[in-house]
Amino acid sequence: MDNISSEELGKFAGLPVEVHCHGFAGVDFSEFAQLDLELLEQMCVAESVVSIPTLYLHRDRLDDFERFMHRFAALRRAGRLPHVGGIALEGPLLASHGGTPAATVWAPTKHEWERLARLGNLGLVYMVMSPDAFTPASDFYGEVLARHPGFDWIVPTLVQHGVRPALGHFTRADPQRSAELVTEMVELAWSTSWDGSGARVITDHLFNDMPLNIRHAFRTSKARQTRDATIAAYDLPNWTLSDMAEIAGPVPAAIMNEAAAGRLAACINFDGEHVDGAIAARAVRLMGIENSMIMTDRCDSARLGGQELFSNADNGLWYQELGVVAAGSQPLARQMRNAVDRDIVGSELWTLAAGTAQRALCIEEDERLTETATAAWGELVASGR
């Protein structure tokens, strides 16, 4: 196995980054007004990760969120949150709710977008949004008035402040048009004048909440009975980027091709429940591991964004009341082990779990992170993982 040797450890700086996590140790990050950031710092130290807490935002809580971001920025400047690398929002502009609380899905006005964009200066690193939010199949269609700007204004405004559009939550009505809109949004981001660094666009988790031609997950005991035969029929080793639109669908194809071109950093879940592990591993090989990063979608309690969740015996996912997947439960360490089981090891594992996210989200180097990272990666090497 291509493990990292003790000599190679010196090449790697910084900790694994837990991207898109919703809650640790029973704490719902979306209850941000009560969120103890310094306690979160301690939790991250205990798990040897840098976290990117991802929150849901109710429209009437925007004032509170601005105050929270000022508090976060002040603690970061004081050096008290080296293990909390930034804050992210899932929504509010989502064409398809999925497992997201309905009350946190809304179309900001131009003034509200300006307020959100300015929070990039305080550490808001990305916002999940739907490229097809303004198409007829979107939940917003017919409700968006003239005071709501389009993406030709939204994307440059966000990017100029360091807030990256994270593409996700697609409708399923017109996959080809949704794919075209992915490309258009990436182009808008890249044509924007910006003096920052890192990725200009990232994604929400690949294969979830988007139109697909394949079955990407096998979440029940009944589904798993046919899993091996289905994966064998997909002939994953012979997948190519040029064939992805036909194989998986236009939307994942557009995302994967943009990632392979280095124009976006793609998030993908390695819990084996959001996405089958074999499919996830093949996808990151095609996109390039240097363009891919693990996201956990992790929640440690049965409450998220104001909605009660439930689980079942078939898997470790959390569901909302309508039976739609709302979140996962596996921490980053577990998902890294899952990646190892798919032969992603050594420097490739470091890139998937740490390097891409550090680069894409501009995670600042800190001596304390380097010290903790050396111990964490050393343990990984010692365990053969």
Short mmCIF file of C-alpha atoms in Angstrom, two decimals:
data_model
loop_
_atom_site.label_atom_id
_atom_site.label_comp_id
_atom_site.label_asym_id
_atom_site.label_seq_id
_atom_site.Cartn_x
_atom_site.Cartn_y
_atom_site.Cartn_z
CA MET A 1 0.00 0.00 0.00
CA ASP A 2 1.31 3.45 -0.94
CA ASN A 3 1.40 4.83 2.59
CA ILE A 4 3.02 8.11 3.55
CA SER A 5 6.49 7.49 4.98
CA SER A 6 7.73 9.43 8.00
CA GLU A 7 10.12 11.29 5.68
CA GLU A 8 7.25 12.33 3.42
CA LEU A 9 5.21 13.69 6.31
CA GLY A 10 7.23 16.89 6.22
CA LYS A 11 5.81 17.65 2.78
CA PHE A 12 2.28 17.92 4.15
CA ALA A 13 1.14 20.90 6.20
CA GLY A 14 -2.19 21.45 7.80
CA LEU A 15 -5.04 19.24 8.89
CA PRO A 16 -7.78 17.37 7.04
CA VAL A 17 -10.65 19.76 6.35
CA GLU A 18 -14.19 18.69 7.21
CA VAL A 19 -16.08 20.51 4.47
CA HIS A 20 -19.85 21.01 4.63
CA CYS A 21 -20.59 19.77 8.15
CA HIS A 22 -23.86 20.65 9.90
CA GLY A 23 -23.21 19.73 13.51
CA PHE A 24 -20.75 18.18 15.97
CA ALA A 25 -21.48 16.50 19.31
CA GLY A 26 -25.18 17.27 19.32
CA VAL A 27 -24.67 20.93 18.33
CA ASP A 28 -26.76 22.19 15.38
CA PHE A 29 -24.59 24.81 13.67
CA SER A 30 -27.70 26.45 12.17
CA GLU A 31 -28.57 27.65 15.68
CA PHE A 32 -25.73 30.09 15.14
CA ALA A 33 -26.90 32.74 17.61
CA GLN A 34 -26.23 30.24 20.41
CA LEU A 35 -23.22 28.54 18.81
CA ASP A 36 -20.21 28.50 21.13
CA LEU A 37 -17.41 28.94 18.60
CA GLU A 38 -14.65 28.34 21.12
CA LEU A 39 -16.27 25.06 22.13
CA LEU A 40 -16.39 24.17 18.43
CA GLU A 41 -12.66 24.94 18.28
CA GLN A 42 -12.08 22.45 21.09
CA MET A 43 -14.15 19.81 19.27
CA CYS A 44 -12.08 20.29 16.13
CA VAL A 45 -8.85 19.97 18.09
CA ALA A 46 -10.13 16.72 19.60
CA GLU A 47 -10.90 15.33 16.12
CA SER A 48 -7.74 16.76 14.47
CA VAL A 49 -9.69 18.57 11.75
CA VAL A 50 -10.30 22.04 10.43
CA SER A 51 -14.06 22.45 10.02
CA ILE A 52 -16.21 24.46 7.62
CA PRO A 53 -19.54 24.69 9.47
CA THR A 54 -22.39 24.87 6.98
CA LEU A 55 -25.55 26.62 8.13
CA TYR A 56 -29.14 27.10 7.01
CA LEU A 57 -30.45 30.67 7.09
CA HIS A 58 -34.03 31.84 7.66
CA ARG A 59 -34.76 35.13 5.97
CA ASP A 60 -35.72 36.83 9.22
CA ARG A 61 -32.38 35.79 10.74
CA LEU A 62 -30.13 37.74 8.35
CA ASP A 63 -29.43 40.44 10.96
CA ASP A 64 -28.49 37.74 13.48
CA PHE A 65 -26.27 36.03 10.93
CA GLU A 66 -24.39 39.26 10.25
CA ARG A 67 -23.75 39.64 13.99
CA PHE A 68 -22.59 36.03 14.16
CA MET A 69 -20.15 36.56 11.30
CA HIS A 70 -18.69 39.64 13.00
CA ARG A 71 -18.21 37.53 16.15
CA PHE A 72 -16.58 34.77 14.11
CA ALA A 73 -14.23 37.21 12.36
CA ALA A 74 -13.20 38.84 15.64
CA LEU A 75 -12.31 35.46 17.18
CA ARG A 76 -10.38 34.47 14.06
CA ARG A 77 -8.40 37.72 14.13
CA ALA A 78 -7.60 37.09 17.79
CA GLY A 79 -6.18 33.69 16.86
CA ARG A 80 -8.75 31.82 18.93
CA LEU A 81 -10.28 29.73 16.11
CA PRO A 82 -7.40 28.24 14.08
CA HIS A 83 -9.39 25.01 13.55
CA VAL A 84 -12.52 26.71 12.16
CA GLY A 85 -11.51 27.67 8.63
CA GLY A 86 -14.62 29.51 7.50
CA ILE A 87 -18.41 29.51 7.47
CA ALA A 88 -20.70 28.37 4.65
CA LEU A 89 -24.39 28.54 3.83
CA GLU A 90 -26.54 25.87 2.20
CA GLY A 91 -28.97 28.09 0.36
CA PRO A 92 -31.03 30.10 0.43
CA LEU A 93 -31.36 30.06 -3.38
CA LEU A 94 -32.13 26.35 -3.95
CA ALA A 95 -34.29 25.29 -6.88
CA SER A 96 -34.98 21.92 -5.25
CA HIS A 97 -35.31 21.74 -1.46
CA GLY A 98 -34.14 18.16 -1.06
CA GLY A 99 -33.75 17.59 2.68
CA THR A 100 -33.24 21.31 3.35
CA PRO A 101 -35.75 22.96 5.72
CA ALA A 102 -38.30 24.71 3.49
CA ALA A 103 -38.23 27.87 5.58
CA THR A 104 -34.53 28.34 4.76
CA VAL A 105 -35.12 28.42 0.98
CA TRP A 106 -35.81 31.90 -0.36
CA ALA A 107 -34.69 34.30 -3.09
CA PRO A 108 -32.66 37.23 -1.72
CA THR A 109 -33.30 40.70 -3.07
CA LYS A 110 -30.40 42.69 -4.51
CA HIS A 111 -29.88 44.42 -1.18
CA GLU A 112 -29.88 41.08 0.67
CA TRP A 113 -27.34 39.66 -1.80
CA GLU A 114 -25.11 42.67 -1.17
CA ARG A 115 -25.30 42.07 2.57
CA LEU A 116 -24.48 38.39 2.12
CA ALA A 117 -21.60 39.13 -0.25
CA ARG A 118 -19.97 41.52 2.23
CA LEU A 119 -19.80 38.69 4.72
CA GLY A 120 -17.09 37.16 2.53
CA ASN A 121 -14.78 39.72 4.09
CA LEU A 122 -15.61 38.16 7.48
CA GLY A 123 -15.09 34.52 6.53
CA LEU A 124 -18.17 33.37 4.60
CA VAL A 125 -16.38 31.09 2.12
CA TYR A 126 -19.20 29.65 0.01
CA MET A 127 -22.96 29.53 -0.54
CA VAL A 128 -24.75 26.56 -2.08
CA MET A 129 -27.06 27.69 -4.88
CA SER A 130 -28.88 26.16 -7.84
CA PRO A 131 -27.80 27.15 -11.36
CA ASP A 132 -31.37 26.41 -12.50
CA ALA A 133 -33.03 28.43 -9.72
CA PHE A 134 -34.76 30.72 -12.21
CA THR A 135 -36.02 28.07 -14.66
CA PRO A 136 -39.70 27.07 -14.92
CA ALA A 137 -39.25 23.88 -12.87
CA SER A 138 -37.71 25.75 -9.94
CA ASP A 139 -39.65 26.30 -6.73
CA PHE A 140 -39.00 30.02 -7.24
CA TYR A 141 -40.52 30.30 -10.71
CA GLY A 142 -43.23 32.96 -10.82
CA GLU A 143 -42.23 34.34 -7.43
CA VAL A 144 -39.04 36.17 -8.40
CA LEU A 145 -39.76 39.81 -9.07
CA ALA A 146 -37.74 42.54 -10.77
CA ARG A 147 -35.97 43.40 -7.52
CA HIS A 148 -34.33 39.96 -7.55
CA PRO A 149 -31.14 40.07 -9.69
CA GLY A 150 -29.97 37.28 -11.99
CA PHE A 151 -26.76 35.26 -11.85
CA ASP A 152 -25.00 37.67 -14.20
CA TRP A 153 -25.02 40.09 -11.25
CA ILE A 154 -25.10 37.64 -8.31
CA VAL A 155 -22.02 35.57 -9.23
CA PRO A 156 -19.59 38.48 -9.80
CA THR A 157 -20.87 40.23 -6.68
CA LEU A 158 -20.19 37.18 -4.53
CA VAL A 159 -16.86 36.24 -6.10
CA GLN A 160 -15.49 39.77 -5.74
CA HIS A 161 -15.97 39.41 -1.99
CA GLY A 162 -14.50 35.90 -1.81
CA VAL A 163 -17.83 34.05 -1.49
CA ARG A 164 -17.71 31.07 -3.83
CA PRO A 165 -20.87 29.81 -5.53
CA ALA A 166 -21.29 26.11 -4.62
CA LEU A 167 -23.43 24.51 -7.30
CA GLY A 168 -26.11 22.04 -6.25
CA HIS A 169 -29.79 21.24 -5.56
CA PHE A 170 -30.83 20.91 -9.20
CA THR A 171 -34.29 20.31 -10.61
CA ARG A 172 -34.81 17.21 -12.76
CA ALA A 173 -37.03 18.74 -15.45
CA ASP A 174 -34.44 19.70 -18.08
CA PRO A 175 -31.02 18.11 -17.40
CA GLN A 176 -29.44 19.53 -20.55
CA ARG A 177 -30.43 23.10 -19.71
CA SER A 178 -29.28 22.64 -16.10
CA ALA A 179 -25.91 21.43 -17.38
CA GLU A 180 -25.60 24.46 -19.65
CA LEU A 181 -26.30 26.70 -16.66
CA VAL A 182 -23.48 25.02 -14.72
CA THR A 183 -21.08 26.00 -17.48
CA GLU A 184 -22.50 29.53 -17.64
CA MET A 185 -22.04 30.06 -13.91
CA VAL A 186 -18.48 28.79 -13.98
CA GLU A 187 -17.75 31.11 -16.89
CA LEU A 188 -19.27 34.07 -15.02
CA ALA A 189 -17.03 33.35 -12.03
CA TRP A 190 -13.91 33.08 -14.17
CA SER A 191 -14.67 36.25 -16.10
CA THR A 192 -14.99 38.24 -12.86
CA SER A 193 -12.12 40.49 -11.85
CA TRP A 194 -10.92 39.22 -8.46
CA ASP A 195 -7.65 39.63 -6.59
CA GLY A 196 -8.27 36.69 -4.26
CA SER A 197 -7.00 33.13 -4.47
CA GLY A 198 -8.37 29.63 -4.29
CA ALA A 199 -11.24 28.13 -6.25
CA ARG A 200 -13.76 30.48 -7.77
CA VAL A 201 -16.48 27.83 -7.83
CA ILE A 202 -17.06 24.68 -5.81
CA THR A 203 -19.97 22.25 -5.77
CA ASP A 204 -22.36 20.72 -3.34
CA HIS A 205 -22.00 16.94 -3.23
CA LEU A 206 -21.64 15.34 -6.63
CA PHE A 207 -24.44 12.95 -7.71
CA ASN A 208 -26.85 14.07 -4.98
CA ASP A 209 -29.83 16.35 -5.68
CA MET A 210 -29.31 16.33 -9.42
CA PRO A 211 -30.80 14.48 -12.42
CA LEU A 212 -28.97 11.19 -13.06
CA ASN A 213 -29.03 8.31 -15.52
CA ILE A 214 -27.59 5.89 -12.96
CA ARG A 215 -28.41 4.64 -9.51
CA HIS A 216 -25.74 6.32 -7.43
CA ALA A 217 -26.54 4.91 -3.98
CA PHE A 218 -27.91 1.72 -2.41
CA ARG A 219 -29.36 2.84 0.89
CA THR A 220 -31.68 0.00 1.88
CA SER A 221 -31.09 -3.68 2.52
CA LYS A 222 -33.31 -4.46 -0.47
CA ALA A 223 -31.34 -2.15 -2.77
CA ARG A 224 -28.06 -3.64 -1.61
CA GLN A 225 -29.17 -7.08 -2.79
CA THR A 226 -28.67 -5.93 -6.40
CA ARG A 227 -25.78 -3.54 -5.71
CA ASP A 228 -22.91 -5.73 -6.93
CA ALA A 229 -24.65 -6.66 -10.17
CA THR A 230 -25.59 -3.05 -10.84
CA ILE A 231 -22.06 -1.75 -10.24
CA ALA A 232 -20.63 -4.50 -12.43
CA ALA A 233 -23.02 -3.53 -15.22
CA TYR A 234 -21.86 0.08 -15.00
CA ASP A 235 -18.33 -1.01 -16.01
CA LEU A 236 -16.75 1.76 -13.93
CA PRO A 237 -13.13 1.14 -15.06
CA ASN A 238 -14.10 2.13 -18.60
CA TRP A 239 -15.88 5.34 -17.70
CA THR A 240 -14.42 8.38 -19.44
CA LEU A 241 -15.16 12.07 -19.12
CA SER A 242 -16.24 12.25 -22.74
CA ASP A 243 -18.92 9.62 -22.11
CA MET A 244 -20.23 10.95 -18.79
CA ALA A 245 -23.21 12.84 -20.23
CA GLU A 246 -24.53 9.61 -21.69
CA ILE A 247 -23.53 7.44 -18.73
CA ALA A 248 -24.45 9.55 -15.69
CA GLY A 249 -26.28 12.51 -17.21
CA PRO A 250 -25.54 16.03 -18.47
CA VAL A 251 -25.35 17.69 -15.04
CA PRO A 252 -22.74 15.42 -13.40
CA ALA A 253 -20.89 15.41 -16.73
CA ALA A 254 -20.72 19.21 -16.78
CA ILE A 255 -19.48 19.33 -13.19
CA MET A 256 -16.89 16.60 -13.69
CA ASN A 257 -15.52 18.11 -16.88
CA GLU A 258 -15.25 21.58 -15.32
CA ALA A 259 -13.47 20.04 -12.34
CA ALA A 260 -11.04 18.10 -14.56
CA ALA A 261 -10.26 21.37 -16.33
CA GLY A 262 -9.38 22.96 -12.98
CA ARG A 263 -12.25 25.44 -13.14
CA LEU A 264 -14.04 24.24 -10.01
CA ALA A 265 -13.33 22.14 -6.92
CA ALA A 266 -15.85 19.33 -6.61
CA CYS A 267 -17.16 18.02 -3.28
CA ILE A 268 -18.08 14.37 -3.01
CA ASN A 269 -19.25 12.26 -0.11
CA PHE A 270 -17.31 9.15 0.90
CA ASP A 271 -19.71 7.73 3.47
CA GLY A 272 -20.86 5.02 1.02
CA GLU A 273 -24.45 6.06 1.73
CA HIS A 274 -24.93 9.37 -0.05
CA VAL A 275 -22.93 7.89 -2.95
CA ASP A 276 -21.71 4.34 -3.48
CA GLY A 277 -18.00 4.14 -2.67
CA ALA A 278 -17.01 2.61 -6.00
CA ILE A 279 -18.78 5.38 -7.93
CA ALA A 280 -17.26 8.08 -5.74
CA ALA A 281 -13.75 6.68 -6.19
CA ARG A 282 -14.08 6.44 -9.96
CA ALA A 283 -15.44 9.98 -10.14
CA VAL A 284 -12.49 11.52 -8.30
CA ARG A 285 -10.07 9.60 -10.53
CA LEU A 286 -11.75 11.11 -13.58
CA MET A 287 -11.91 14.65 -12.18
CA GLY A 288 -8.42 14.47 -10.71
CA ILE A 289 -7.97 14.07 -6.97
CA GLU A 290 -6.33 17.49 -6.93
CA ASN A 291 -9.70 18.91 -8.03
CA SER A 292 -11.79 16.87 -5.57
CA MET A 293 -12.46 17.05 -1.84
CA ILE A 294 -14.41 15.00 0.66
CA MET A 295 -17.47 16.64 2.18
CA THR A 296 -19.19 14.93 5.09
CA ASP A 297 -22.68 16.51 5.30
CA ARG A 298 -22.40 15.40 8.91
CA CYS A 299 -24.94 16.02 11.64
CA ASP A 300 -24.53 14.49 15.10
CA SER A 301 -28.07 15.00 16.37
CA ALA A 302 -31.70 14.46 15.35
CA ARG A 303 -32.31 18.15 14.75
CA LEU A 304 -31.03 20.34 11.94
CA GLY A 305 -31.97 23.85 10.89
CA GLY A 306 -35.11 23.80 12.99
CA GLN A 307 -36.45 20.49 11.67
CA GLU A 308 -36.62 17.21 13.51
CA LEU A 309 -34.84 14.27 11.86
CA PHE A 310 -35.09 10.51 12.13
CA SER A 311 -32.88 7.57 11.24
CA ASN A 312 -33.51 3.93 10.39
CA ALA A 313 -31.69 0.63 10.72
CA ASP A 314 -30.69 0.46 7.03
CA ASN A 315 -27.98 3.12 7.09
CA GLY A 316 -26.44 6.00 9.02
CA LEU A 317 -28.28 8.79 7.22
CA TRP A 318 -30.66 11.32 8.75
CA TYR A 319 -34.07 11.82 7.11
CA GLN A 320 -36.62 14.62 7.38
CA GLU A 321 -40.31 13.97 7.90
CA LEU A 322 -41.09 13.36 4.22
CA GLY A 323 -38.48 10.61 4.04
CA VAL A 324 -35.93 12.70 2.13
CA VAL A 325 -32.25 12.45 3.10
CA ALA A 326 -31.31 15.52 5.13
CA ALA A 327 -27.75 14.75 6.28
CA GLY A 328 -25.19 12.09 7.02
CA SER A 329 -23.59 11.03 10.28
CA GLN A 330 -20.07 9.85 9.43
CA PRO A 331 -17.18 12.10 10.52
CA LEU A 332 -14.25 12.85 8.25
CA ALA A 333 -11.96 10.22 9.80
CA ARG A 334 -14.45 7.48 8.93
CA GLN A 335 -14.85 8.77 5.38
CA MET A 336 -11.08 8.87 4.96
CA ARG A 337 -10.94 5.20 5.94
CA ASN A 338 -13.64 4.52 3.35
CA ALA A 339 -11.46 6.22 0.73
CA VAL A 340 -8.51 4.05 1.76
CA ASP A 341 -10.70 1.00 1.21
CA ARG A 342 -11.05 2.26 -2.38
CA ASP A 343 -7.25 2.42 -2.80
CA ILE A 344 -6.97 6.16 -2.29
CA VAL A 345 -3.94 6.26 0.00
CA GLY A 346 -0.77 8.17 0.74
CA SER A 347 -0.44 11.59 -0.87
CA GLU A 348 -3.69 11.07 -2.76
CA LEU A 349 -5.58 10.60 0.50
CA TRP A 350 -3.99 13.76 1.89
CA THR A 351 -5.04 15.71 -1.21
CA LEU A 352 -8.63 14.44 -1.11
CA ALA A 353 -9.06 15.08 2.62
CA ALA A 354 -6.90 18.15 3.08
CA GLY A 355 -4.93 19.60 0.19
CA THR A 356 -7.72 20.43 -2.24
CA ALA A 357 -9.87 22.07 0.43
CA GLN A 358 -6.91 24.01 1.85
CA ARG A 359 -6.20 25.41 -1.60
CA ALA A 360 -9.79 25.89 -2.75
CA LEU A 361 -11.01 27.59 0.42
CA CYS A 362 -7.73 29.37 1.29
CA ILE A 363 -7.30 27.72 4.69
CA GLU A 364 -4.68 29.80 6.44
CA GLU A 365 -1.55 28.10 7.71
CA ASP A 366 -1.07 28.15 11.47
CA GLU A 367 1.77 26.64 13.48
CA ARG A 368 -0.75 24.96 15.77
CA LEU A 369 -2.36 23.26 12.79
CA THR A 370 0.99 22.00 11.53
CA GLU A 371 1.87 20.53 14.92
CA THR A 372 -1.49 18.79 15.23
CA ALA A 373 -1.35 17.65 11.62
CA THR A 374 2.02 15.95 12.03
CA ALA A 375 0.64 13.90 14.91
CA ALA A 376 -2.60 13.12 13.06
CA TRP A 377 -0.92 12.04 9.82
CA GLY A 378 1.69 10.13 11.80
CA GLU A 379 -1.06 8.10 13.42
CA LEU A 380 -2.56 7.48 9.99
CA VAL A 381 0.78 6.17 8.72
CA ALA A 382 1.35 4.02 11.80
CA SER A 383 -2.03 2.36 11.37
CA GLY A 384 -1.33 1.55 7.73
CA ARG A 385 -4.08 3.91 6.71
#
